[in-house]
Amino acid sequence: MITTQPASVRPLSPRRRWAALGVLVGAVLLLAIDGTVLYLAVPSLTRELAPTATEILWIGDVYSLALAGLLVTAGNLADRFGRKKVLLLGTAAFGLASVLAAFSPTAGVLILARLLLGVAGATIMPSTLSLIRTLFADPRERTRAIAIWSAGSGGGIALGPLVGGVLLEHYWWGSVFLINVPVVVVFLIAGAWLLPESRDPAPGRFDLLSAGLSLAAIVPLVYAVKHAVSAGLDAQVAVAAGIGAVSGVLFLRRQRRAETPLIDVTLFRNGAFSGAVLANFIAVFALMGLLFFFSQYLQLVRGFSPLQAGFAEMPATLASIVVVAAVGVVVARLGRGRAVAAGLAVAAAGLALVALAEQAAQYWWLGLTLVPVGLGVGLALTLTVDSVLSAVPRDKAGSASAISETAYELGAALGIAILGSVVTLVYRAFLPAGPLPAEVRDSLAGAVLAGDPGIVQAAQEAFTGAMQVTALVAAAVTAVAAVIAWRTIPSGKD
């Protein structure tokens, strides 16, 4: 994705630049809230729509999957047709898809609506950073603007559980989607007035085959993971994994040969760039994969209301926001590479402590363990995005940011799919031997709906054990990412 600024774009006044930044931060905030607000609604919509365990996984990660699969393609289209235009059209589509999600009569319709939300979201994400580069020519102002943009994403993650909790205390589960509509209306009006238009004056030929191959690489691989958990290893798993792997290889080969590739794969020859992308991916993989089922644990095991669960998750999300104020001091003392590695190491330690605290009688122990998770992940994510952009020449910054955003969303999708699958597998393994109703073995929500006190207690204990195992797996993966960051990202002090 090229970020060449047309000569026709004139600098805006300082007041209008910062007001326009507020609109862009609002777009990121909306997407971040929508990405996390669903977690609290899962128990409520389970009671209403009765989805299977596989459908619950699809409801959770099809949004991020669509975002990851389409970000680069949507960014390329924005470069061609105008970033402001695509951003506003995508936002309008996001509002319409939110209405469909809110009034979904079945789990299948909700999955479709979440897919459409992801498609619309993919048109929003790539345009925001490109427009920030257009708005802020001064490097210091641009750095400050990107920091605020990052804080908006973290703020959305923090606000999602609270917004969801408040809505679910008073309204039905669909309200967590319907709340998007007034926000979209305000955004469309403000964006049409404040945002400048910009596009690549010479984007080259659009490669439709590359766009199709990128989707054919991501979607089958995730399907293979899901199907292996729900039905075991069979021919469908082998075929889906094979299609994904072959499509991925063909996609990469085409990008090397294309005159105007969707992704400049030569960027990955830079060790600092590839290390930062991988560290970003793993940090999101661990955090989002755990958070999706953590909300169910708080409500269905600890008995929290949706609002209480939202507040219970705040230590991690607030800690990740606080990092923005301290990141400059940390980098000055440690250097970028060591700071990323330290953040991931702290997050890994926090995840290990979460596994221990989930058996604690008092919530406060669990809440304290979420603080290092939020601090570590927040620090790592902030600096890996900065590292990705700093590791490449300025004329490749647009392509680099698209790769970073894709890694983030793909990490979220695969985190929910893979770690969610670990939760499901271990939960079933920890259930008592003997005949149990199918809905009990399907999910903890199904066991709670069964109503038998003995079965519910056994299912809660099995789910707690599954969460502990998954937290330890996430901790181990994050520790590996810390080593990768330490070895690959330079630590020259800023």
mmCIF file of N, CA and C in Angstrom, residues 1-2 4 6 72-86 127 197-208 259-262:
data_model
loop_
_atom_site.group_PDB
_atom_site.id
_atom_site.type_symbol
_atom_site.label_atom_id
_atom_site.label_comp_id
_atom_site.label_asym_id
_atom_site.label_seq_id
_atom_site.Cartn_x
_atom_site.Cartn_y
_atom_site.Cartn_z
ATOM 1 N N MET A 1 0.857 -1.187 0.000
ATOM 2 C CA MET A 1 0.000 0.000 0.000
ATOM 3 C C MET A 1 0.885 1.226 0.000
ATOM 4 N N ILE A 2 0.842 2.042 -1.062
ATOM 5 C CA ILE A 2 1.707 3.197 -1.197
ATOM 6 C C ILE A 2 1.057 4.395 -0.540
ATOM 7 N N THR A 4 2.059 7.686 -1.132
ATOM 8 C CA THR A 4 2.469 8.910 -1.790
ATOM 9 C C THR A 4 1.384 9.966 -1.655
ATOM 10 N N PRO A 6 -0.512 13.222 -2.832
ATOM 11 C CA PRO A 6 -0.679 14.028 -4.016
ATOM 12 C C PRO A 6 -0.300 15.475 -3.746
ATOM 13 N N VAL A 72 -5.078 -5.659 3.500
ATOM 14 C CA VAL A 72 -4.158 -5.231 2.455
ATOM 15 C C VAL A 72 -4.913 -4.897 1.173
ATOM 16 N N THR A 73 -5.882 -5.737 0.808
ATOM 17 C CA THR A 73 -6.682 -5.474 -0.385
ATOM 18 C C THR A 73 -7.462 -4.169 -0.245
ATOM 19 N N ALA A 74 -8.103 -3.977 0.916
ATOM 20 C CA ALA A 74 -8.880 -2.757 1.137
ATOM 21 C C ALA A 74 -7.977 -1.530 1.138
ATOM 22 N N GLY A 75 -6.784 -1.657 1.691
ATOM 23 C CA GLY A 75 -5.845 -0.542 1.677
ATOM 24 C C GLY A 75 -5.427 -0.178 0.266
ATOM 25 N N ASN A 76 -5.236 -1.188 -0.568
ATOM 26 C CA ASN A 76 -4.884 -0.945 -1.959
ATOM 27 C C ASN A 76 -6.010 -0.217 -2.686
ATOM 28 N N LEU A 77 -7.258 -0.615 -2.410
ATOM 29 C CA LEU A 77 -8.406 0.055 -3.028
ATOM 30 C C LEU A 77 -8.531 1.494 -2.538
ATOM 31 N N ALA A 78 -8.232 1.719 -1.262
ATOM 32 C CA ALA A 78 -8.285 3.086 -0.728
ATOM 33 C C ALA A 78 -7.253 3.974 -1.400
ATOM 34 N N ASP A 79 -6.069 3.426 -1.657
ATOM 35 C CA ASP A 79 -5.036 4.189 -2.364
ATOM 36 C C ASP A 79 -5.524 4.611 -3.755
ATOM 37 N N ARG A 80 -6.310 3.757 -4.398
ATOM 38 C CA ARG A 80 -6.750 4.027 -5.758
ATOM 39 C C ARG A 80 -7.916 5.007 -5.815
ATOM 40 N N PHE A 81 -8.925 4.764 -4.970
ATOM 41 C CA PHE A 81 -10.175 5.522 -5.084
ATOM 42 C C PHE A 81 -10.282 6.688 -4.106
ATOM 43 N N GLY A 82 -9.334 6.781 -3.188
ATOM 44 C CA GLY A 82 -9.364 7.863 -2.214
ATOM 45 C C GLY A 82 -9.591 7.321 -0.816
ATOM 46 N N ARG A 83 -8.674 7.657 0.095
ATOM 47 C CA ARG A 83 -8.751 7.090 1.445
ATOM 48 C C ARG A 83 -9.946 7.610 2.221
ATOM 49 N N LYS A 84 -10.250 8.889 2.057
ATOM 50 C CA LYS A 84 -11.418 9.450 2.739
ATOM 51 C C LYS A 84 -12.696 8.804 2.229
ATOM 52 N N LYS A 85 -12.808 8.670 0.931
ATOM 53 C CA LYS A 85 -14.017 8.092 0.341
ATOM 54 C C LYS A 85 -14.232 6.666 0.826
ATOM 55 N N VAL A 86 -13.198 5.843 0.764
ATOM 56 C CA VAL A 86 -13.320 4.452 1.197
ATOM 57 C C VAL A 86 -13.584 4.368 2.689
ATOM 58 N N SER A 127 -6.922 3.086 6.118
ATOM 59 C CA SER A 127 -6.977 4.501 5.751
ATOM 60 C C SER A 127 -6.553 5.416 6.895
ATOM 61 N N GLU A 197 -9.040 14.558 1.391
ATOM 62 C CA GLU A 197 -8.959 13.405 0.497
ATOM 63 C C GLU A 197 -7.518 13.232 0.042
ATOM 64 N N SER A 198 -7.087 11.989 -0.076
ATOM 65 C CA SER A 198 -5.756 11.699 -0.610
ATOM 66 C C SER A 198 -5.796 10.339 -1.267
ATOM 67 N N ARG A 199 -4.976 10.199 -2.304
ATOM 68 C CA ARG A 199 -4.894 8.918 -3.018
ATOM 69 C C ARG A 199 -3.525 8.814 -3.663
ATOM 70 N N ASP A 200 -3.161 7.624 -4.055
ATOM 71 C CA ASP A 200 -1.916 7.401 -4.764
ATOM 72 C C ASP A 200 -2.115 7.820 -6.222
ATOM 73 N N PRO A 201 -1.328 8.787 -6.732
ATOM 74 C CA PRO A 201 -1.528 9.242 -8.112
ATOM 75 C C PRO A 201 -1.123 8.197 -9.157
ATOM 76 N N ALA A 202 -0.312 7.219 -8.768
ATOM 77 C CA ALA A 202 0.125 6.186 -9.720
ATOM 78 C C ALA A 202 0.141 4.834 -9.024
ATOM 79 N N PRO A 203 -1.048 4.277 -8.760
ATOM 80 C CA PRO A 203 -1.108 3.046 -7.951
ATOM 81 C C PRO A 203 -0.718 1.783 -8.682
ATOM 82 N N GLY A 204 -0.652 1.828 -10.012
ATOM 83 C CA GLY A 204 -0.357 0.609 -10.753
ATOM 84 C C GLY A 204 -1.596 -0.255 -10.924
ATOM 85 N N ARG A 205 -1.394 -1.416 -11.507
ATOM 86 C CA ARG A 205 -2.509 -2.317 -11.804
ATOM 87 C C ARG A 205 -2.922 -3.083 -10.552
ATOM 88 N N PHE A 206 -4.237 -3.145 -10.309
ATOM 89 C CA PHE A 206 -4.742 -3.901 -9.164
ATOM 90 C C PHE A 206 -4.686 -5.392 -9.470
ATOM 91 N N ASP A 207 -4.091 -6.152 -8.560
ATOM 92 C CA ASP A 207 -3.887 -7.588 -8.768
ATOM 93 C C ASP A 207 -5.002 -8.363 -8.072
ATOM 94 N N LEU A 208 -6.053 -8.646 -8.827
ATOM 95 C CA LEU A 208 -7.207 -9.354 -8.258
ATOM 96 C C LEU A 208 -6.834 -10.774 -7.838
ATOM 97 N N GLU A 259 4.718 -6.506 -10.439
ATOM 98 C CA GLU A 259 5.251 -5.147 -10.506
ATOM 99 C C GLU A 259 4.687 -4.287 -9.379
ATOM 100 N N THR A 260 3.422 -4.464 -9.064
ATOM 101 C CA THR A 260 2.787 -3.714 -7.967
ATOM 102 C C THR A 260 2.146 -4.721 -6.998
ATOM 103 N N PRO A 261 2.932 -5.346 -6.142
ATOM 104 C CA PRO A 261 2.398 -6.379 -5.234
ATOM 105 C C PRO A 261 1.492 -5.784 -4.157
ATOM 106 N N LEU A 262 0.578 -6.608 -3.669
ATOM 107 C CA LEU A 262 -0.246 -6.176 -2.542
ATOM 108 C C LEU A 262 0.603 -6.031 -1.283
#
